[in-house]
PDB file of C-alpha atoms and ligand atoms in Angstrom:
ATOM      1  CA  MET A  21      -2.283   8.314  32.753  1.00 49.00           C
ATOM      2  CA  ASN A  22      -1.639  11.277  35.249  1.00 49.00           C
ATOM      3  CA  ALA A  23      -3.694  13.880  36.523  1.00 48.00           C
ATOM      4  CA  VAL A  24      -3.057  16.184  33.683  1.00 62.00           C
ATOM      5  CA  ALA A  25      -4.987  14.147  31.051  1.00 63.00           C
ATOM      6  CA  ILE A  26      -7.114  15.924  29.254  1.00 64.00           C
ATOM      7  CA  GLU A  27     -11.262  15.016  28.729  1.00 58.00           C
ATOM      8  CA  ASN A  28     -12.952  14.578  25.463  1.00 76.00           C
ATOM      9  CA  GLU A  29     -15.526  13.280  23.990  1.00 75.00           C
ATOM     10  CA  ALA A  30     -14.176   9.699  23.084  1.00 80.00           C
ATOM     11  CA  GLU A  31     -12.837   9.675  26.445  1.00 88.00           C
ATOM     12  CA  LEU A  32      -9.516   9.252  25.321  1.00 95.00           C
ATOM     13  CA  ALA A  33      -6.478  10.254  27.661  1.00 96.00           C
ATOM     14  CA  ILE A  34      -4.411  12.848  26.522  1.00 97.00           C
ATOM     15  CA  ASN A  35      -1.273  13.515  28.259  1.00 97.00           C
ATOM     16  CA  PRO A  36       0.761  16.398  26.864  1.00 98.00           C
ATOM     17  CA  LEU A  37       4.311  15.637  27.355  1.00 98.00           C
ATOM     18  CA  SER A  38       5.918  19.015  26.949  1.00 98.00           C
ATOM     19  CA  ALA A  39       4.740  22.805  26.517  1.00 98.00           C
ATOM     20  CA  HIS A  40       4.710  22.695  22.328  1.00 98.00           C
ATOM     21  CA  ILE A  41       4.751  19.179  21.090  1.00 98.00           C
ATOM     22  CA  GLY A  42       3.787  15.900  22.125  1.00 98.00           C
ATOM     23  CA  ALA A  43       1.130  14.204  23.699  1.00 98.00           C
ATOM     24  CA  GLU A  44       0.799  10.700  24.944  1.00 98.00           C
ATOM     25  CA  ILE A  45      -2.766   8.912  24.327  1.00 98.00           C
ATOM     26  CA  GLY A  46      -4.973   6.046  26.186  1.00 97.00           C
ATOM     27  CA  GLY A  47      -7.935   4.477  26.753  1.00 96.00           C
ATOM     28  CA  VAL A  48      -7.970   2.999  23.104  1.00 97.00           C
ATOM     29  CA  ASP A  49      -7.271  -0.367  21.805  1.00 97.00           C
ATOM     30  CA  LEU A  50      -5.963   0.183  18.065  1.00 98.00           C
ATOM     31  CA  THR A  51      -5.742  -3.110  17.012  1.00 97.00           C
ATOM     32  CA  ARG A  52     -10.009  -2.490  16.403  1.00 97.00           C
ATOM     33  CA  PRO A  53     -11.714  -0.455  13.892  1.00 97.00           C
ATOM     34  CA  LEU A  54     -12.086   2.823  15.743  1.00 97.00           C
ATOM     35  CA  SER A  55     -15.769   4.685  16.073  1.00 96.00           C
ATOM     36  CA  SER A  56     -15.777   8.139  14.573  1.00 96.00           C
ATOM     37  CA  ALA A  57     -15.690   9.926  17.715  1.00 95.00           C
ATOM     38  CA  GLN A  58     -12.499   8.054  18.361  1.00 96.00           C
ATOM     39  CA  VAL A  59     -10.837   8.908  15.232  1.00 97.00           C
ATOM     40  CA  SER A  60     -11.977  12.720  15.193  1.00 96.00           C
ATOM     41  CA  ALA A  61     -10.663  12.733  18.608  1.00 96.00           C
ATOM     42  CA  ILE A  62      -7.241  11.134  17.825  1.00 97.00           C
ATOM     43  CA  ARG A  63      -7.211  13.607  14.480  1.00 97.00           C
ATOM     44  CA  ALA A  64      -7.923  16.693  16.780  1.00 97.00           C
ATOM     45  CA  ALA A  65      -5.117  15.868  19.201  1.00 97.00           C
ATOM     46  CA  LEU A  66      -2.645  15.490  16.211  1.00 98.00           C
ATOM     47  CA  LEU A  67      -3.396  18.689  14.939  1.00 98.00           C
ATOM     48  CA  LYS A  68      -2.988  20.469  18.511  1.00 98.00           C
ATOM     49  CA  TRP A  69       0.113  18.269  19.817  1.00 98.00           C
ATOM     50  CA  ARG A  70       1.771  17.439  16.273  1.00 98.00           C
ATOM     51  CA  VAL A  71       3.112  14.322  17.468  1.00 98.00           C
ATOM     52  CA  ILE A  72       0.588  11.942  19.710  1.00 98.00           C
ATOM     53  CA  PHE A  73       2.131   8.544  21.304  1.00 98.00           C
ATOM     54  CA  PHE A  74       0.542   5.289  21.964  1.00 98.00           C
ATOM     55  CA  ARG A  75       1.528   2.728  24.249  1.00 98.00           C
ATOM     56  CA  GLU A  76       1.357  -1.446  24.772  1.00 98.00           C
ATOM     57  CA  GLN A  77      -0.622  -1.527  20.992  1.00 98.00           C
ATOM     58  CA  PHE A  78       0.766  -4.981  19.341  1.00 98.00           C
ATOM     59  CA  LEU A  79      -0.408  -4.606  15.715  1.00 98.00           C
ATOM     60  CA  SER A  80       0.208  -6.812  13.037  1.00 98.00           C
ATOM     61  CA  HIS A  81       1.188  -5.141   9.907  1.00 98.00           C
ATOM     62  CA  GLU A  82      -2.566  -5.621   8.491  1.00 97.00           C
ATOM     63  CA  GLN A  83      -3.605  -3.597  11.817  1.00 98.00           C
ATOM     64  CA  HIS A  84      -1.598  -0.961  11.397  1.00 98.00           C
ATOM     65  CA  ILE A  85      -2.180  -0.749   7.576  1.00 98.00           C
ATOM     66  CA  ALA A  86      -6.468  -0.677   9.035  1.00 98.00           C
ATOM     67  CA  PHE A  87      -5.376   1.976  11.933  1.00 98.00           C
ATOM     68  CA  SER A  88      -3.508   4.171   9.568  1.00 98.00           C
ATOM     69  CA  ALA A  89      -6.330   4.070   6.825  1.00 98.00           C
ATOM     70  CA  GLN A  90      -9.124   5.425   9.117  1.00 98.00           C
ATOM     71  CA  PHE A  91      -6.629   8.572   8.535  1.00 98.00           C
ATOM     72  CA  GLY A  92      -6.177   8.913   5.117  1.00 97.00           C
ATOM     73  CA  GLU A  93      -4.725   7.596   1.861  1.00 96.00           C
ATOM     74  CA  LEU A  94      -1.612   5.360   2.313  1.00 97.00           C
ATOM     75  CA  THR A  95       1.015   6.079  -0.028  1.00 95.00           C
ATOM     76  CA  VAL A  96       3.501   3.198  -1.001  1.00 90.00           C
ATOM     77  CA  GLY A  97       5.777   2.326   1.947  1.00 89.00           C
ATOM     78  CA  HIS A  98       8.692   4.662   0.577  1.00 88.00           C
ATOM     79  CA  PRO A  99       9.096   6.062  -2.818  1.00 83.00           C
ATOM     80  CA  VAL A 100      12.620   5.470  -2.573  1.00 83.00           C
ATOM     81  CA  PHE A 101      13.455   2.496  -0.666  1.00 85.00           C
ATOM     82  CA  GLY A 102      10.410   0.419  -1.333  1.00 86.00           C
ATOM     83  CA  HIS A 103       8.474  -1.407   1.162  1.00 91.00           C
ATOM     84  CA  VAL A 104       8.066  -4.722   3.146  1.00 91.00           C
ATOM     85  CA  ASP A 105       7.379  -8.094   0.500  1.00 91.00           C
ATOM     86  CA  GLY A 106       3.594  -8.456   0.387  1.00 93.00           C
ATOM     87  CA  HIS A 107       3.171  -4.856   2.181  1.00 93.00           C
ATOM     88  CA  PRO A 108       3.164  -2.119  -0.250  1.00 93.00           C
ATOM     89  CA  GLU A 109       1.857  -0.026   2.366  1.00 95.00           C
ATOM     90  CA  ILE A 110       4.806  -0.538   5.065  1.00 97.00           C
ATOM     91  CA  TYR A 111       8.330   0.919   4.939  1.00 96.00           C
ATOM     92  CA  SER A 112      10.858  -1.320   7.251  1.00 96.00           C
ATOM     93  CA  ILE A 113      13.164   0.886   9.503  1.00 95.00           C
ATOM     94  CA  SER A 114      15.697  -1.409  10.631  1.00 93.00           C
ATOM     95  CA  LYS A 115      18.959  -0.471  12.112  1.00 89.00           C
ATOM     96  CA  PHE A 116      21.114  -0.438   9.479  1.00 79.00           C
ATOM     97  CA  ARG A 117      18.691   1.019   6.531  1.00 74.00           C
ATOM     98  CA  LYS A 118      20.801   3.933   6.040  1.00 62.00           C
ATOM     99  CA  ALA A 119      24.029   3.449   7.521  1.00 51.00           C
ATOM    100  CA  THR A 120      25.999   5.325   5.062  1.00 51.00           C
ATOM    101  CA  ARG A 121      23.510   8.533   5.400  1.00 55.00           C
ATOM    102  CA  PHE A 122      26.080  10.602   6.984  1.00 57.00           C
ATOM    103  CA  ALA A 123      29.418   9.114   5.277  1.00 53.00           C
ATOM    104  CA  GLY A 124      30.013  12.093   3.080  1.00 55.00           C
ATOM    105  CA  GLN A 125      29.284  14.911   5.813  1.00 59.00           C
ATOM    106  CA  SER A 126      32.612  15.557   7.442  1.00 67.00           C
ATOM    107  CA  VAL A 127      31.083  18.453   9.546  1.00 82.00           C
ATOM    108  CA  LEU A 128      28.289  16.947  11.800  1.00 89.00           C
ATOM    109  CA  ARG A 129      26.142  20.223  12.862  1.00 91.00           C
ATOM    110  CA  PRO A 130      23.450  19.923  15.960  1.00 91.00           C
ATOM    111  CA  TRP A 131      20.724  19.845  12.984  1.00 92.00           C
ATOM    112  CA  THR A 132      21.952  17.083  10.683  1.00 92.00           C
ATOM    113  CA  GLY A 133      19.881  14.347  10.233  1.00 93.00           C
ATOM    114  CA  TRP A 134      16.891  16.665  11.344  1.00 96.00           C
ATOM    115  CA  HIS A 135      14.365  16.097   8.226  1.00 96.00           C
ATOM    116  CA  THR A 136      10.497  16.299   7.370  1.00 97.00           C
ATOM    117  CA  ASP A 137       9.681  12.663   5.571  1.00 96.00           C
ATOM    118  CA  VAL A 138      10.172  12.546   1.780  1.00 95.00           C
ATOM    119  CA  THR A 139       9.846  16.562   1.624  1.00 96.00           C
ATOM    120  CA  ALA A 140      11.893  16.469  -1.816  1.00 96.00           C
ATOM    121  CA  ALA A 141       8.661  15.072  -3.590  1.00 96.00           C
ATOM    122  CA  VAL A 142       6.198  17.899  -4.487  1.00 97.00           C
ATOM    123  CA  ASN A 143       3.414  16.343  -2.304  1.00 97.00           C
ATOM    124  CA  PRO A 144       5.465  15.413   0.860  1.00 97.00           C
ATOM    125  CA  PRO A 145       3.164  12.637   2.971  1.00 97.00           C
ATOM    126  CA  PHE A 146       0.895  14.499   5.610  1.00 97.00           C
ATOM    127  CA  ALA A 147       1.464  12.114   8.261  1.00 98.00           C
ATOM    128  CA  SER A 148       3.392   9.249   9.369  1.00 98.00           C
ATOM    129  CA  ILE A 149       2.849   6.122  11.544  1.00 98.00           C
ATOM    130  CA  LEU A 150       5.777   4.481  13.288  1.00 98.00           C
ATOM    131  CA  ARG A 151       5.588   0.923  15.266  1.00 98.00           C
ATOM    132  CA  GLY A 152       8.292  -0.059  17.600  1.00 98.00           C
ATOM    133  CA  VAL A 153       8.434  -3.599  17.186  1.00 98.00           C
ATOM    134  CA  THR A 154      12.343  -4.631  18.470  1.00 98.00           C
ATOM    135  CA  ILE A 155      13.592  -2.128  20.818  1.00 98.00           C
ATOM    136  CA  PRO A 156      16.821  -1.557  22.402  1.00 98.00           C
ATOM    137  CA  PRO A 157      16.901  -1.505  26.500  1.00 98.00           C
ATOM    138  CA  TYR A 158      18.685   1.969  26.180  1.00 98.00           C
ATOM    139  CA  GLY A 159      19.243   4.506  23.273  1.00 97.00           C
ATOM    140  CA  GLY A 160      17.496   5.060  20.221  1.00 97.00           C
ATOM    141  CA  ASP A 161      14.940   7.606  21.384  1.00 98.00           C
ATOM    142  CA  THR A 162      13.498   9.832  18.446  1.00 98.00           C
ATOM    143  CA  GLN A 163      12.824  13.436  18.676  1.00 98.00           C
ATOM    144  CA  TRP A 164      10.380  15.666  16.851  1.00 98.00           C
ATOM    145  CA  THR A 165      10.046  19.502  16.673  1.00 98.00           C
ATOM    146  CA  ASN A 166       7.050  22.026  16.408  1.00 98.00           C
ATOM    147  CA  LEU A 167       7.493  24.188  13.002  1.00 98.00           C
ATOM    148  CA  VAL A 168       4.629  26.369  14.061  1.00 98.00           C
ATOM    149  CA  ILE A 169       5.864  27.308  17.056  1.00 98.00           C
ATOM    150  CA  ALA A 170       9.386  28.277  15.912  1.00 98.00           C
ATOM    151  CA  TYR A 171       7.643  30.183  12.921  1.00 98.00           C
ATOM    152  CA  GLU A 172       6.081  32.291  15.574  1.00 98.00           C
ATOM    153  CA  LYS A 173       9.140  32.819  17.654  1.00 98.00           C
ATOM    154  CA  LEU A 174      11.397  34.496  14.897  1.00 98.00           C
ATOM    155  CA  SER A 175      10.594  38.265  15.197  1.00 98.00           C
ATOM    156  CA  ALA A 176       8.312  39.831  13.219  1.00 98.00           C
ATOM    157  CA  PRO A 177      10.576  41.740  10.641  1.00 98.00           C
ATOM    158  CA  LEU A 178      12.521  37.604  10.039  1.00 98.00           C
ATOM    159  CA  ARG A 179       9.004  36.241   9.568  1.00 98.00           C
ATOM    160  CA  THR A 180       7.732  38.617   7.157  1.00 98.00           C
ATOM    161  CA  PHE A 181      11.248  37.740   5.315  1.00 98.00           C
ATOM    162  CA  VAL A 182      10.858  33.983   5.170  1.00 98.00           C
ATOM    163  CA  ASP A 183       7.306  34.743   4.110  1.00 98.00           C
ATOM    164  CA  GLY A 184       8.124  35.331   0.849  1.00 97.00           C
ATOM    165  CA  LEU A 185      10.872  32.507  -0.100  1.00 98.00           C
ATOM    166  CA  ARG A 186      10.789  29.327  -1.258  1.00 98.00           C
ATOM    167  CA  GLY A 187      13.291  26.324  -0.865  1.00 98.00           C
ATOM    168  CA  VAL A 188      15.123  23.928  -3.036  1.00 98.00           C
ATOM    169  CA  HIS A 189      14.879  20.665  -1.472  1.00 97.00           C
ATOM    170  CA  ARG A 190      16.555  17.318  -3.298  1.00 95.00           C
ATOM    171  CA  PHE A 191      16.902  14.082  -2.161  1.00 90.00           C
ATOM    172  CA  ALA A 192      20.061  12.764  -3.761  1.00 78.00           C
ATOM    173  CA  PRO A 193      23.184  10.557  -2.823  1.00 74.00           C
ATOM    174  CA  PRO A 194      25.323  12.613  -0.221  1.00 65.00           C
ATOM    175  CA  GLN A 195      27.856  14.356  -1.393  1.00 62.00           C
ATOM    176  CA  GLY A 196      31.046  11.933  -1.838  1.00 63.00           C
ATOM    177  CA  ALA A 197      29.272   8.966  -1.626  1.00 63.00           C
ATOM    178  CA  SER A 198      30.567   6.188  -3.927  1.00 62.00           C
ATOM    179  CA  GLY A 199      27.698   5.136  -5.629  1.00 62.00           C
ATOM    180  CA  THR A 200      27.659   1.678  -5.255  1.00 66.00           C
ATOM    181  CA  ASP A 201      25.819   0.966  -2.062  1.00 69.00           C
ATOM    182  CA  ALA A 202      22.279  -0.138  -2.020  1.00 69.00           C
ATOM    183  CA  PHE A 203      21.461   3.084  -0.149  1.00 67.00           C
ATOM    184  CA  THR A 204      23.154   5.783  -3.022  1.00 74.00           C
ATOM    185  CA  LYS A 205      21.797   3.727  -5.710  1.00 71.00           C
ATOM    186  CA  ALA A 206      18.468   3.655  -4.875  1.00 74.00           C
ATOM    187  CA  VAL A 207      18.645   7.267  -3.991  1.00 77.00           C
ATOM    188  CA  THR A 208      20.405   7.956  -7.551  1.00 76.00           C
ATOM    189  CA  ASP A 209      17.823   5.868  -9.528  1.00 76.00           C
ATOM    190  CA  HIS A 210      15.029   7.812  -8.263  1.00 81.00           C
ATOM    191  CA  THR A 211      15.788  11.350  -7.684  1.00 87.00           C
ATOM    192  CA  LEU A 212      13.575  14.116  -6.448  1.00 92.00           C
ATOM    193  CA  VAL A 213      13.757  17.992  -6.244  1.00 95.00           C
ATOM    194  CA  SER A 214      10.926  20.026  -5.783  1.00 97.00           C
ATOM    195  CA  GLU A 215      10.572  23.994  -4.670  1.00 98.00           C
ATOM    196  CA  HIS A 216       8.359  24.945  -1.845  1.00 98.00           C
ATOM    197  CA  PRO A 217       7.420  27.766   0.448  1.00 98.00           C
ATOM    198  CA  LEU A 218       9.514  28.189   3.247  1.00 98.00           C
ATOM    199  CA  VAL A 219       6.598  29.184   5.260  1.00 98.00           C
ATOM    200  CA  ARG A 220       3.943  26.518   4.778  1.00 98.00           C
ATOM    201  CA  VAL A 221       0.253  27.093   5.195  1.00 98.00           C
ATOM    202  CA  HIS A 222      -1.090  24.568   7.420  1.00 98.00           C
ATOM    203  CA  PRO A 223      -4.192  23.261   5.119  1.00 98.00           C
ATOM    204  CA  GLU A 224      -6.320  21.972   8.513  1.00 98.00           C
ATOM    205  CA  THR A 225      -5.264  25.090  10.783  1.00 98.00           C
ATOM    206  CA  GLY A 226      -4.262  27.700   8.565  1.00 98.00           C
ATOM    207  CA  GLU A 227      -1.589  28.195  11.100  1.00 98.00           C
ATOM    208  CA  ARG A 228       2.305  29.405   9.162  1.00 98.00           C
ATOM    209  CA  ALA A 229       4.926  26.783   9.997  1.00 98.00           C
ATOM    210  CA  LEU A 230       8.781  27.400   9.065  1.00 98.00           C
ATOM    211  CA  TYR A 231       8.837  24.440   6.472  1.00 98.00           C
ATOM    212  CA  VAL A 232      12.720  23.804   6.804  1.00 97.00           C
ATOM    213  CA  SER A 233      13.170  20.365   6.351  1.00 91.00           C
ATOM    214  CA  PRO A 234      17.519  20.086   7.189  1.00 93.00           C
ATOM    215  CA  GLY A 235      17.710  16.667   5.579  1.00 92.00           C
ATOM    216  CA  PHE A 236      16.398  17.927   2.422  1.00 95.00           C
ATOM    217  CA  LEU A 237      16.607  21.942   1.700  1.00 97.00           C
ATOM    218  CA  LYS A 238      19.743  22.528   0.052  1.00 96.00           C
ATOM    219  CA  HIS A 239      19.358  26.256  -1.101  1.00 97.00           C
ATOM    220  CA  ILE A 240      16.826  29.007  -0.769  1.00 98.00           C
ATOM    221  CA  ALA A 241      15.849  30.348  -4.282  1.00 98.00           C
ATOM    222  CA  GLY A 242      16.889  33.571  -5.785  1.00 97.00           C
ATOM    223  CA  LEU A 243      19.597  33.997  -2.591  1.00 98.00           C
ATOM    224  CA  ALA A 244      23.226  34.146  -3.303  1.00 98.00           C
ATOM    225  CA  PRO A 245      24.949  30.425  -1.871  1.00 98.00           C
ATOM    226  CA  ARG A 246      26.590  32.568   1.014  1.00 98.00           C
ATOM    227  CA  GLU A 247      23.056  34.374   1.647  1.00 98.00           C
ATOM    228  CA  SER A 248      21.079  31.278   1.725  1.00 98.00           C
ATOM    229  CA  GLN A 249      23.586  29.015   3.737  1.00 97.00           C
ATOM    230  CA  VAL A 250      23.812  31.668   6.805  1.00 98.00           C
ATOM    231  CA  LEU A 251      19.832  31.971   6.476  1.00 98.00           C
ATOM    232  CA  LEU A 252      19.088  28.382   6.345  1.00 98.00           C
ATOM    233  CA  GLU A 253      21.749  27.589   8.864  1.00 97.00           C
ATOM    234  CA  LEU A 254      20.058  30.358  11.400  1.00 98.00           C
ATOM    235  CA  LEU A 255      16.509  28.626  10.823  1.00 98.00           C
ATOM    236  CA  TRP A 256      17.934  25.206  11.292  1.00 98.00           C
ATOM    237  CA  GLU A 257      19.689  25.862  14.198  1.00 97.00           C
ATOM    238  CA  HIS A 258      16.154  27.778  15.448  1.00 98.00           C
ATOM    239  CA  VAL A 259      13.629  25.077  15.084  1.00 98.00           C
ATOM    240  CA  THR A 260      16.012  22.488  16.643  1.00 97.00           C
ATOM    241  CA  ARG A 261      15.716  24.279  19.914  1.00 97.00           C
ATOM    242  CA  PRO A 262      14.884  22.193  22.771  1.00 97.00           C
ATOM    243  CA  GLU A 263      11.935  23.744  24.051  1.00 98.00           C
ATOM    244  CA  PHE A 264      10.279  23.515  20.828  1.00 98.00           C
ATOM    245  CA  SER A 265      10.561  19.346  20.613  1.00 98.00           C
ATOM    246  CA  VAL A 266       9.826  16.431  22.772  1.00 98.00           C
ATOM    247  CA  ARG A 267      11.722  13.129  22.913  1.00 98.00           C
ATOM    248  CA  PHE A 268      10.287  10.049  23.111  1.00 98.00           C
ATOM    249  CA  LYS A 269      11.521   6.629  24.722  1.00 98.00           C
ATOM    250  CA  TRP A 270      10.343   3.469  22.948  1.00 98.00           C
ATOM    251  CA  GLU A 271       9.123   0.244  24.052  1.00 98.00           C
ATOM    252  CA  PRO A 272       7.453  -2.616  22.239  1.00 98.00           C
ATOM    253  CA  GLY A 273       4.371  -1.863  21.117  1.00 98.00           C
ATOM    254  CA  SER A 274       4.759   2.028  21.104  1.00 98.00           C
ATOM    255  CA  ILE A 275       3.165   3.983  18.132  1.00 98.00           C
ATOM    256  CA  ALA A 276       4.129   7.588  17.073  1.00 98.00           C
ATOM    257  CA  PHE A 277       1.692   9.194  14.784  1.00 98.00           C
ATOM    258  CA  TRP A 278       2.997  12.528  13.974  1.00 98.00           C
ATOM    259  CA  ASP A 279       1.836  15.686  11.066  1.00 98.00           C
ATOM    260  CA  ASN A 280       4.356  16.288   8.885  1.00 98.00           C
ATOM    261  CA  ARG A 281       2.750  19.906   7.849  1.00 98.00           C
ATOM    262  CA  SER A 282       4.009  20.994  11.196  1.00 98.00           C
ATOM    263  CA  THR A 283       6.984  19.054  12.295  1.00 98.00           C
ATOM    264  CA  ALA A 284      10.821  17.856  11.515  1.00 98.00           C
ATOM    265  CA  HIS A 285      11.783  14.612  13.493  1.00 98.00           C
ATOM    266  CA  LEU A 286      15.359  13.068  14.080  1.00 97.00           C
ATOM    267  CA  ALA A 287      16.087   9.328  14.107  1.00 96.00           C
ATOM    268  CA  PRO A 288      18.568   8.305  16.838  1.00 96.00           C
ATOM    269  CA  THR A 289      22.189   7.616  15.535  1.00 93.00           C
ATOM    270  CA  ASP A 290      23.196   6.240  19.512  1.00 94.00           C
ATOM    271  CA  ILE A 291      22.124   2.771  18.318  1.00 94.00           C
ATOM    272  CA  PHE A 292      25.402   2.853  15.879  1.00 93.00           C
ATOM    273  CA  ASP A 293      27.205   2.591  19.319  1.00 93.00           C
ATOM    274  CA  LEU A 294      24.930  -0.190  20.919  1.00 95.00           C
ATOM    275  CA  ASP A 295      24.909  -3.536  19.965  1.00 95.00           C
ATOM    276  CA  PHE A 296      20.936  -3.819  20.438  1.00 96.00           C
ATOM    277  CA  ASP A 297      18.895  -4.520  17.544  1.00 96.00           C
ATOM    278  CA  ARG A 298      16.150  -1.797  16.560  1.00 97.00           C
ATOM    279  CA  GLN A 299      13.465  -2.799  14.436  1.00 97.00           C
ATOM    280  CA  LEU A 300      10.420  -0.353  13.512  1.00 98.00           C
ATOM    281  CA  TYR A 301       7.909   0.001  10.678  1.00 98.00           C
ATOM    282  CA  ARG A 302       6.075   3.114   9.218  1.00 98.00           C
ATOM    283  CA  THR A 303       3.417   3.607   6.980  1.00 97.00           C
ATOM    284  CA  THR A 304       2.688   7.546   5.587  1.00 97.00           C
ATOM    285  CA  LEU A 305      -0.490   9.275   4.562  1.00 97.00           C
ATOM    286  CA  VAL A 306      -0.839  10.638   1.290  1.00 96.00           C
ATOM    287  CA  GLY A 307      -0.164  14.509   1.392  1.00 97.00           C
ATOM    288  CA  ASP A 308      -1.256  17.627  -0.987  1.00 96.00           C
ATOM    289  CA  VAL A 309       0.912  19.988  -2.403  1.00 98.00           C
ATOM    290  CA  PRO A 310       1.896  23.032   0.003  1.00 98.00           C
ATOM    291  CA  VAL A 311       0.738  26.130  -0.176  1.00 98.00           C
ATOM    292  CA  GLY A 312       3.071  29.317   1.057  1.00 98.00           C
ATOM    293  CA  PRO A 313       1.422  32.214   2.598  1.00 98.00           C
ATOM    294  CA  ASP A 314       0.861  34.412  -0.769  1.00 97.00           C
ATOM    295  CA  GLY A 315      -1.094  31.192  -1.862  1.00 98.00           C
ATOM    296  CA  GLN A 316       1.797  29.931  -4.446  1.00 98.00           C
ATOM    297  CA  LYS A 317       2.151  26.382  -4.404  1.00 98.00           C
ATOM    298  CA  SER A 318       5.324  24.191  -4.473  1.00 98.00           C
ATOM    299  CA  VAL A 319       6.222  22.965  -7.659  1.00 98.00           C
ATOM    300  CA  SER A 320       8.385  19.663  -8.562  1.00 97.00           C
ATOM    301  CA  ILE A 321      11.553  19.908 -10.401  1.00 96.00           C
ATOM    302  CA  GLU A 322      12.513  16.223 -10.455  1.00 93.00           C
ATOM    303  CA  GLY A 323      10.651  12.761 -10.087  1.00 91.00           C
ATOM    304  CA  THR A 324       7.081  12.174  -9.334  1.00 89.00           C
ATOM    305  CA  PRO A 325       4.490  12.646  -6.430  1.00 91.00           C
ATOM    306  CA  VAL A 326       4.222  10.596  -3.481  1.00 90.00           C
ATOM    307  CA  GLY A 327       1.130   8.158  -5.177  1.00 83.00           C
ATOM    308  CA  ALA A 328      -0.612   6.015  -3.273  1.00 83.00           C
ATOM    309  CA  ALA A 329       0.034   2.475  -2.394  1.00 85.00           C
ATOM    310  CA  ALA A 330      -3.004   1.014  -3.877  1.00 71.00           C
ATOM    311  CA  ALA A 331      -1.627   2.041  -7.503  1.00 64.00           C
ATOM    312  CA  VAL A 332       1.264   0.096  -6.682  1.00 57.00           C
ATOM    313  CA  ALA A 333      -0.556  -3.006  -5.590  1.00 49.00           C
ATOM    314  CA  LEU A 334      -2.249  -2.775  -9.308  1.00 47.00           C
ATOM    315  CA  ASN A 335       0.748  -2.635 -11.300  1.00 41.00           C
TER     316      ASN A 335
HETATM  317  C1  SIN B  27      12.173   8.218  10.462  1.00 52.50           C
HETATM  318  O1  SIN B  27      12.593   8.789  10.189  1.00 52.50           O
HETATM  319  O2  SIN B  27      10.874   8.129  10.078  1.00 52.50           O
HETATM  320  C2  SIN B  27      12.223   7.097  11.767  1.00 52.50           C
HETATM  321  C3  SIN B  27      12.849   7.606  12.937  1.00 52.50           C
HETATM  322  C4  SIN B  27      13.364   6.551  13.578  1.00 52.50           C
HETATM  323  O3  SIN B  27      13.855   5.725  13.640  1.00 52.50           O
HETATM  324  O4  SIN B  27      13.276   6.995  15.196  1.00 52.50           O
END
């Protein structure tokens, strides 16, 4: 860690990676139970930097689950795509898990693929913890963006306007998808639709975040279709601006831990132009129901809340 590392009671080395988002954390062994000072310092770093990274943490599935459980209750690996056999809490992020993801999208945009995890559910996971196992020697970086700074950098009149809006988030097959592949079938069988505030008040910090997950947010409630499309495109372009974001180069043993209440992220697609394999594993922590600046909560339109993995294990 270099000279800008920030001091804290738990003696973690916290090394910021950009002005607004991302810090690499050293001085801790995640294979072992953490002290309460370490848990507090990591949680504080997560709230401040939105996504935090650890290097050379070679965790087993069990250690990944144990580390995650120190920060909240684990969800089932993925509410639509399931989990790793024998580990209801772990979701496998393999290279070809969603090869057909953009199949129906004839026009790719700069924000295509950016998303916040499972925002089509009424209670999206509050955090995600992704562990790199098989990593290409080059390519395959992940990017995150800070939705709080994105909100704060809007003009005051636009902030006031979006404060009162709500958006419909939908997890459904892409337009034009054939309906026969495993991805399309899983999504068809587990369709999730929820209406969330367009501006989410962070339950721990009180900050406002522009809650506009491009992959799931389909339209703004109450606006005409063209109004909704143009406003969403403006907001999606805005939230994915490079100065609000950070890009992470994975190594085997890297961990990324992010706050889904204040970030969106982009999985890489350049890996499909390379022959290298890529395998990561993810856990997610049970989230609450978002609340807007007016105190109104999100509502579920279709599907069920994202439950704890423990409930799946009992069934
Ligand atoms: C994810 O979207 O959670 C996965 C990100 C990645 O594959 O880098």
